[in-house]
Amino acid sequence: MKKILLALIVTLFILNCFSQTIMQASIGAGSTSRSVKIYIKTSAPIGANLQISTLQFDVAIPSTFTPVPTVTFTANTAFLTSVPWIISPPVIEDGYLHYIVENSGNPTYSKLDGSETDVLELTFAGSGTTTFSLVTLPDGGSGATNGRGLYFCSSPTVNSVGTNLYFARPGTTVFNGDSYRLSGNSGTQNGLGTQISFATLGAPIVLPVKFTSFSATKKDNDALLSWVVENETSLVTNYEVERSIDGIKFDKINTIAKSTGANNIYNITDPNLSTIKNSGIIYYRIKQMDINGEFVYSSIQNVRLTEKGTLISAFPNPATEFTTVKIDVLEAADATISLINADGKQLQTTTLKAAKGLNLKKIDMNNLPKGDYLLKVTLGTDVQTIKVVKL
């Protein structure tokens, strides 16, 4: 059975190539406590503006790791310019979750002088601690097509070698096994690889705490806030309670220390709401802080100071280029938003599947003349209008 290290897998793929200049990869710590960087380098300097058929990274962690983290990435545009990257949902193979990050099209990369160059930084959102590696499964694993999914080649002069895929850098441990074999300029298969290759990042990555619930409830003239978290590590220091009267700008109103016991349930009261706002909605969110300065937000919850079913407003107002309609509803509904000029002519119409709570929709006013306009919002039999001024 194929094996895989608990892992961030990088795979670098292109067809029909054979050369003497070798491309290798490695891994390092990222710019935050929960991110990693992927590096590549060549064994000799190569010219500028060479074209890559495909550049693909296979990102993996153990399938037993829960909750399944989401992954975002930032590309080094100094290395690859104008490259649309995509990431696929994770799939399980050999007990691990694999995320495929790859470019589309045929990108051109800048000159490689033989020193390491970072290609991507990946940031993981979830909770818990794990170790990441770059690994290559023998012959690409069962998910690869003809075993060609786990190597890189950019041209007839540059490619990767299945027994020398990774290079060592500070903080990594490298093993270059026999992961695949090629023969001839066509890159045809000449036997299957039998060993895993890897570059393992020594320091584990701590993913942030997970909010399992957060609620805000109005009782008399107070807001009762309650939240529950999982996987509180020693890095967590405190929670900041933030409030907003418009759902956009939030201000810190309180700080709650991390619980010293096993109970990860937190409660706080925000009193005297009428002194903050007479009507409408007040919004809340929780910001979890750790000792490294990293933080993660909860979802946004709100309390209503009135019983009106739908509340709408727009910002900025007056507007110059765009205005954003804010629609706050008690229940999910289909909304229609119409922009009407002073003569009653309907200029724009857009629809929105409004979820319960706050919804935002940007309206383009770039090409409209200066003057007064009406925004009409329709949800079933509920119709409301607001005036918007274009400067």
XYZ file of C-alpha atoms in Angstrom:
391
model
C 0.000 0.000 0.000
C 1.261 3.466 -0.784
C 2.173 5.586 2.200
C 2.176 9.312 2.700
C 3.650 11.491 5.424
C 1.332 13.867 7.192
C 1.738 16.345 4.634
C 1.564 19.310 2.473
C 2.212 17.703 -0.904
C 3.626 19.653 -3.750
C 3.423 18.158 -7.195
C 4.903 19.760 -10.217
C 3.653 18.497 -13.564
C 4.258 18.844 -17.288
C 4.249 16.374 -20.169
C 6.831 15.414 -22.783
C 10.108 16.752 -21.442
C 13.636 15.605 -20.744
C 16.689 17.639 -19.761
C 19.830 18.004 -17.697
C 18.856 21.079 -15.630
C 16.937 19.899 -12.569
C 13.984 21.671 -10.902
C 13.485 20.967 -7.158
C 11.046 22.096 -4.477
C 11.091 22.678 -0.722
C 8.967 24.055 2.113
C 9.390 26.710 4.773
C 7.513 28.655 7.422
C 5.143 31.331 6.143
C 4.577 34.921 7.195
C 2.038 33.914 9.882
C 1.939 31.158 12.490
C -0.494 29.108 10.361
C 0.976 29.424 6.880
C 3.724 27.769 4.844
C 5.683 28.794 1.773
C 6.588 26.603 -1.194
C 9.962 27.136 -2.849
C 11.555 25.954 -6.096
C 15.054 26.266 -7.552
C 17.060 24.975 -10.519
C 20.422 23.246 -10.470
C 21.772 25.842 -12.889
C 20.711 29.336 -13.994
C 18.144 29.411 -16.792
C 16.950 32.209 -19.032
C 14.098 34.580 -18.410
C 10.536 34.265 -19.658
C 10.405 30.498 -20.121
C 6.941 29.005 -20.435
C 5.388 26.387 -18.138
C 2.732 24.030 -19.458
C 1.396 23.231 -15.980
C 2.501 24.024 -12.444
C 0.585 21.999 -9.866
C 0.758 21.610 -6.100
C -0.934 18.762 -4.214
C -1.601 19.880 -0.642
C -2.339 17.159 1.912
C -3.005 16.682 5.613
C -4.136 13.541 7.486
C -7.792 12.671 6.892
C -8.160 12.163 10.659
C -7.449 15.853 11.256
C -10.689 17.644 12.180
C -12.250 20.005 11.489
C -11.199 19.988 7.841
C -9.368 23.309 7.322
C -10.005 25.656 4.452
C -6.935 26.829 2.540
C -6.190 30.146 0.891
C -3.068 31.067 -1.018
C -1.063 34.038 -2.221
C 1.053 33.779 -5.366
C 4.456 35.385 -5.800
C 3.673 37.502 -8.864
C 7.353 38.424 -9.208
C 7.935 34.799 -10.181
C 4.756 34.082 -12.135
C 2.775 36.942 -13.612
C -0.875 36.951 -14.648
C -1.455 33.374 -13.554
C -4.980 32.360 -12.501
C -4.558 29.807 -9.711
C -7.347 27.476 -8.625
C -7.679 25.128 -5.651
C -9.802 21.993 -5.710
C -11.891 20.596 -2.844
C -9.972 17.994 -0.824
C -10.151 14.309 -1.723
C -9.018 11.341 0.383
C -6.264 8.988 -0.705
C -4.328 6.647 1.578
C -5.807 8.248 4.690
C -5.023 11.869 3.808
C -6.883 14.892 2.468
C -5.386 16.247 -0.746
C -5.964 19.760 -2.081
C -4.823 20.427 -5.656
C -3.553 23.954 -6.307
C -2.692 24.564 -9.947
C -2.413 27.255 -12.559
C -4.537 27.392 -15.684
C -3.094 28.441 -19.016
C 0.571 28.521 -19.947
C 2.273 30.993 -17.608
C 5.664 32.559 -18.121
C 8.043 32.752 -15.182
C 10.895 35.117 -14.510
C 14.555 34.194 -14.610
C 15.757 31.527 -12.154
C 19.405 31.959 -11.174
C 19.853 28.706 -9.237
C 18.850 30.142 -5.845
C 15.543 29.345 -4.155
C 12.414 31.273 -5.160
C 9.117 31.192 -3.262
C 6.122 30.405 -5.480
C 3.088 30.291 -3.182
C 2.164 30.925 0.421
C -0.698 28.812 1.783
C -2.679 29.763 4.888
C -4.828 27.253 6.756
C -7.988 28.105 8.701
C -9.217 25.514 11.191
C -8.024 24.463 14.616
C -5.408 22.144 16.058
C -1.693 21.464 15.519
C -0.075 19.477 12.729
C 3.169 19.073 10.781
C 3.407 19.781 7.042
C 5.589 18.286 4.349
C 6.088 18.308 0.623
C 5.860 14.720 -0.563
C 5.595 12.738 -3.751
C 3.876 9.350 -3.831
C 5.388 6.546 -5.910
C 4.262 6.948 -9.524
C 1.983 9.794 -8.548
C -0.463 7.812 -6.444
C -3.738 6.374 -7.638
C -5.127 9.867 -8.276
C -2.505 10.664 -10.928
C -3.048 10.031 -14.637
C -0.453 7.494 -15.832
C 1.719 8.425 -12.893
C 2.427 11.889 -14.315
C 0.754 14.043 -11.673
C 3.698 14.566 -9.354
C 6.597 16.154 -11.192
C 7.559 19.358 -12.968
C 9.103 20.229 -16.295
C 9.140 23.631 -17.990
C 10.788 23.010 -21.351
C 13.087 20.602 -23.220
C 15.917 22.049 -21.098
C 14.450 21.936 -17.574
C 12.638 19.177 -15.693
C 12.430 17.370 -12.375
C 14.001 14.007 -11.606
C 12.008 11.408 -9.688
C 14.948 10.557 -7.424
C 15.988 14.148 -6.680
C 12.759 16.133 -6.191
C 13.423 18.171 -3.042
C 16.208 20.363 -1.688
C 17.064 21.034 1.950
C 16.664 24.466 3.498
C 16.667 25.736 7.125
C 13.990 23.975 9.155
C 13.323 21.133 6.685
C 14.255 17.457 6.541
C 14.572 15.967 3.054
C 14.430 12.426 1.673
C 14.639 11.883 -2.071
C 13.383 8.394 -2.860
C 12.655 6.667 -6.155
C 9.259 8.258 -6.821
C 9.055 7.789 -10.588
C 11.246 6.969 -13.597
C 11.240 8.419 -17.093
C 13.062 7.489 -20.263
C 13.655 9.370 -23.507
C 12.638 12.789 -24.784
C 8.965 11.800 -24.861
C 8.964 11.333 -21.095
C 7.589 7.804 -21.425
C 7.332 5.634 -18.357
C 10.178 3.164 -17.731
C 9.075 1.283 -14.638
C 7.262 2.566 -11.564
C 8.723 4.354 -8.592
C 8.687 2.546 -5.246
C 9.521 5.191 -2.582
C 8.060 8.373 -1.159
C 10.031 11.607 -1.503
C 9.499 14.378 1.026
C 10.644 17.673 2.506
C 9.233 18.025 6.019
C 8.891 21.309 7.878
C 10.181 20.680 11.389
C 8.015 23.083 13.397
C 4.309 22.192 13.673
C 1.691 24.732 12.675
C -0.991 25.767 15.153
C -4.333 26.512 13.542
C -6.679 28.966 15.275
C -9.481 28.233 17.681
C -12.830 27.256 16.205
C -16.049 29.041 17.181
C -18.691 26.306 17.374
C -21.471 28.800 18.163
C -22.086 32.495 18.779
C -25.431 34.134 19.599
C -26.693 37.612 20.423
C -30.124 37.934 22.077
C -32.025 41.029 23.186
C -33.508 40.888 26.695
C -35.261 44.008 27.904
C -32.749 46.784 27.169
C -29.666 44.553 27.101
C -27.871 42.327 24.602
C -26.886 38.883 25.894
C -23.847 37.494 24.047
C -22.744 33.850 24.293
C -20.112 31.860 22.404
C -18.550 28.405 22.547
C -15.107 27.452 21.206
C -13.147 24.275 20.506
C -9.412 23.514 20.582
C -8.356 26.350 22.857
C -4.566 26.059 22.939
C -2.024 27.691 25.258
C -1.511 30.363 22.575
C -4.982 31.848 23.128
C -4.830 34.901 25.406
C -8.228 36.593 25.362
C -11.380 37.474 23.425
C -12.315 40.988 22.316
C -16.017 41.828 22.017
C -16.722 44.210 19.115
C -19.898 46.194 18.393
C -21.158 48.055 15.335
C -24.174 50.288 14.752
C -24.001 49.957 10.950
C -22.632 46.425 10.399
C -19.486 47.845 8.757
C -17.306 49.612 11.324
C -16.729 47.639 14.544
C -15.333 48.977 17.831
C -13.987 47.012 20.786
C -16.284 47.319 23.822
C -14.876 44.663 26.170
C -12.072 42.128 26.675
C -12.679 38.676 28.152
C -9.756 36.639 29.488
C -9.309 33.055 28.360
C -11.070 30.595 30.649
C -8.749 28.877 33.128
C -10.991 25.842 33.440
C -12.236 23.150 31.083
C -15.381 25.141 30.282
C -15.019 26.939 26.927
C -18.400 28.693 27.124
C -18.340 32.483 27.403
C -21.138 34.929 28.275
C -21.277 38.718 28.472
C -24.002 41.381 28.684
C -23.965 44.632 26.729
C -26.317 46.845 28.808
C -28.530 49.856 28.083
C -28.883 49.483 24.322
C -31.183 52.491 24.055
C -28.273 54.742 25.031
C -26.363 53.432 22.020
C -29.094 53.533 19.397
C -32.811 54.302 19.508
C -33.963 51.980 16.713
C -32.727 49.594 14.068
C -30.032 46.959 14.601
C -26.825 46.596 16.625
C -24.186 44.118 15.390
C -21.633 42.068 17.356
C -18.624 39.849 16.645
C -15.903 38.183 18.767
C -12.177 38.453 18.036
C -9.971 35.673 19.441
C -6.372 36.801 20.112
C -3.219 34.732 20.638
C 0.231 35.530 22.033
C 1.731 35.878 18.541
C -0.672 38.664 17.616
C -2.676 36.365 15.348
C -6.477 36.533 15.550
C -9.638 35.003 14.138
C -13.202 36.376 14.057
C -16.489 34.731 14.889
C -19.519 35.188 12.673
C -21.485 38.461 12.967
C -24.679 38.356 15.035
C -27.170 41.130 15.763
C -30.020 42.283 17.962
C -32.999 44.305 16.708
C -34.169 47.314 18.640
C -37.450 47.389 16.686
C -39.783 44.705 15.393
C -39.856 45.967 11.798
C -39.421 43.060 9.393
C -36.965 44.545 6.888
C -34.508 47.392 7.372
C -32.688 48.954 4.415
C -30.059 51.677 4.001
C -27.255 52.603 1.602
C -23.634 53.715 1.981
C -21.893 55.838 0.965
C -24.721 58.307 0.449
C -24.092 60.660 -1.327
C -22.111 58.425 -3.686
C -19.627 59.089 -6.485
C -18.995 55.693 -8.110
C -20.761 52.989 -6.115
C -23.244 52.696 -3.291
C -23.911 49.553 -1.286
C -27.446 48.607 -0.263
C -27.751 47.065 3.211
C -30.773 44.814 3.662
C -31.458 43.255 7.053
C -34.265 40.698 7.133
C -35.844 38.509 9.784
C -36.066 35.516 7.449
C -34.388 34.485 4.173
C -36.172 35.842 1.104
C -35.671 36.736 -2.563
C -35.066 40.472 -2.957
C -35.331 42.690 -6.046
C -33.366 45.957 -6.053
C -34.251 48.668 -8.584
C -32.506 51.968 -9.260
C -34.933 54.680 -10.451
C -34.174 58.192 -11.692
C -36.057 61.417 -10.927
C -38.362 60.857 -13.943
C -39.464 57.483 -12.583
C -37.488 55.502 -15.166
C -36.085 52.192 -13.964
C -32.368 52.219 -14.808
C -31.094 49.027 -13.167
C -32.652 45.923 -11.665
C -30.823 43.214 -9.780
C -31.896 40.284 -7.640
C -30.489 38.955 -4.388
C -31.170 35.816 -2.374
C -31.196 37.572 0.988
C -30.133 35.401 3.914
C -31.476 35.960 7.404
C -29.687 38.960 8.889
C -27.472 41.483 7.101
C -27.031 41.384 3.307
C -24.935 43.724 1.154
C -25.307 44.504 -2.564
C -23.082 46.958 -4.468
C -24.782 49.227 -7.034
C -22.702 50.740 -9.868
C -23.397 54.470 -10.346
C -20.262 55.317 -12.344
C -21.993 56.196 -15.605
C -24.981 58.016 -14.143
C -25.353 61.812 -14.220
C -25.327 63.763 -10.965
C -28.659 64.003 -9.201
C -31.203 62.275 -6.976
C -32.193 58.607 -7.403
C -34.423 56.112 -5.640
C -33.399 52.605 -4.618
C -36.470 50.380 -4.354
C -36.136 47.078 -2.478
C -38.906 44.505 -2.864
C -39.213 41.367 -0.713
C -42.544 39.691 -1.406
C -45.235 42.247 -0.491
C -42.769 44.403 1.450
C -41.567 47.347 -0.685
C -39.243 50.045 0.664
C -37.439 52.931 -1.030
C -34.514 55.116 -0.032
C -33.102 58.227 -1.666
C -29.507 58.130 -2.974
C -27.638 61.201 -4.229
C -25.022 60.896 -7.005
C -22.280 63.559 -6.755
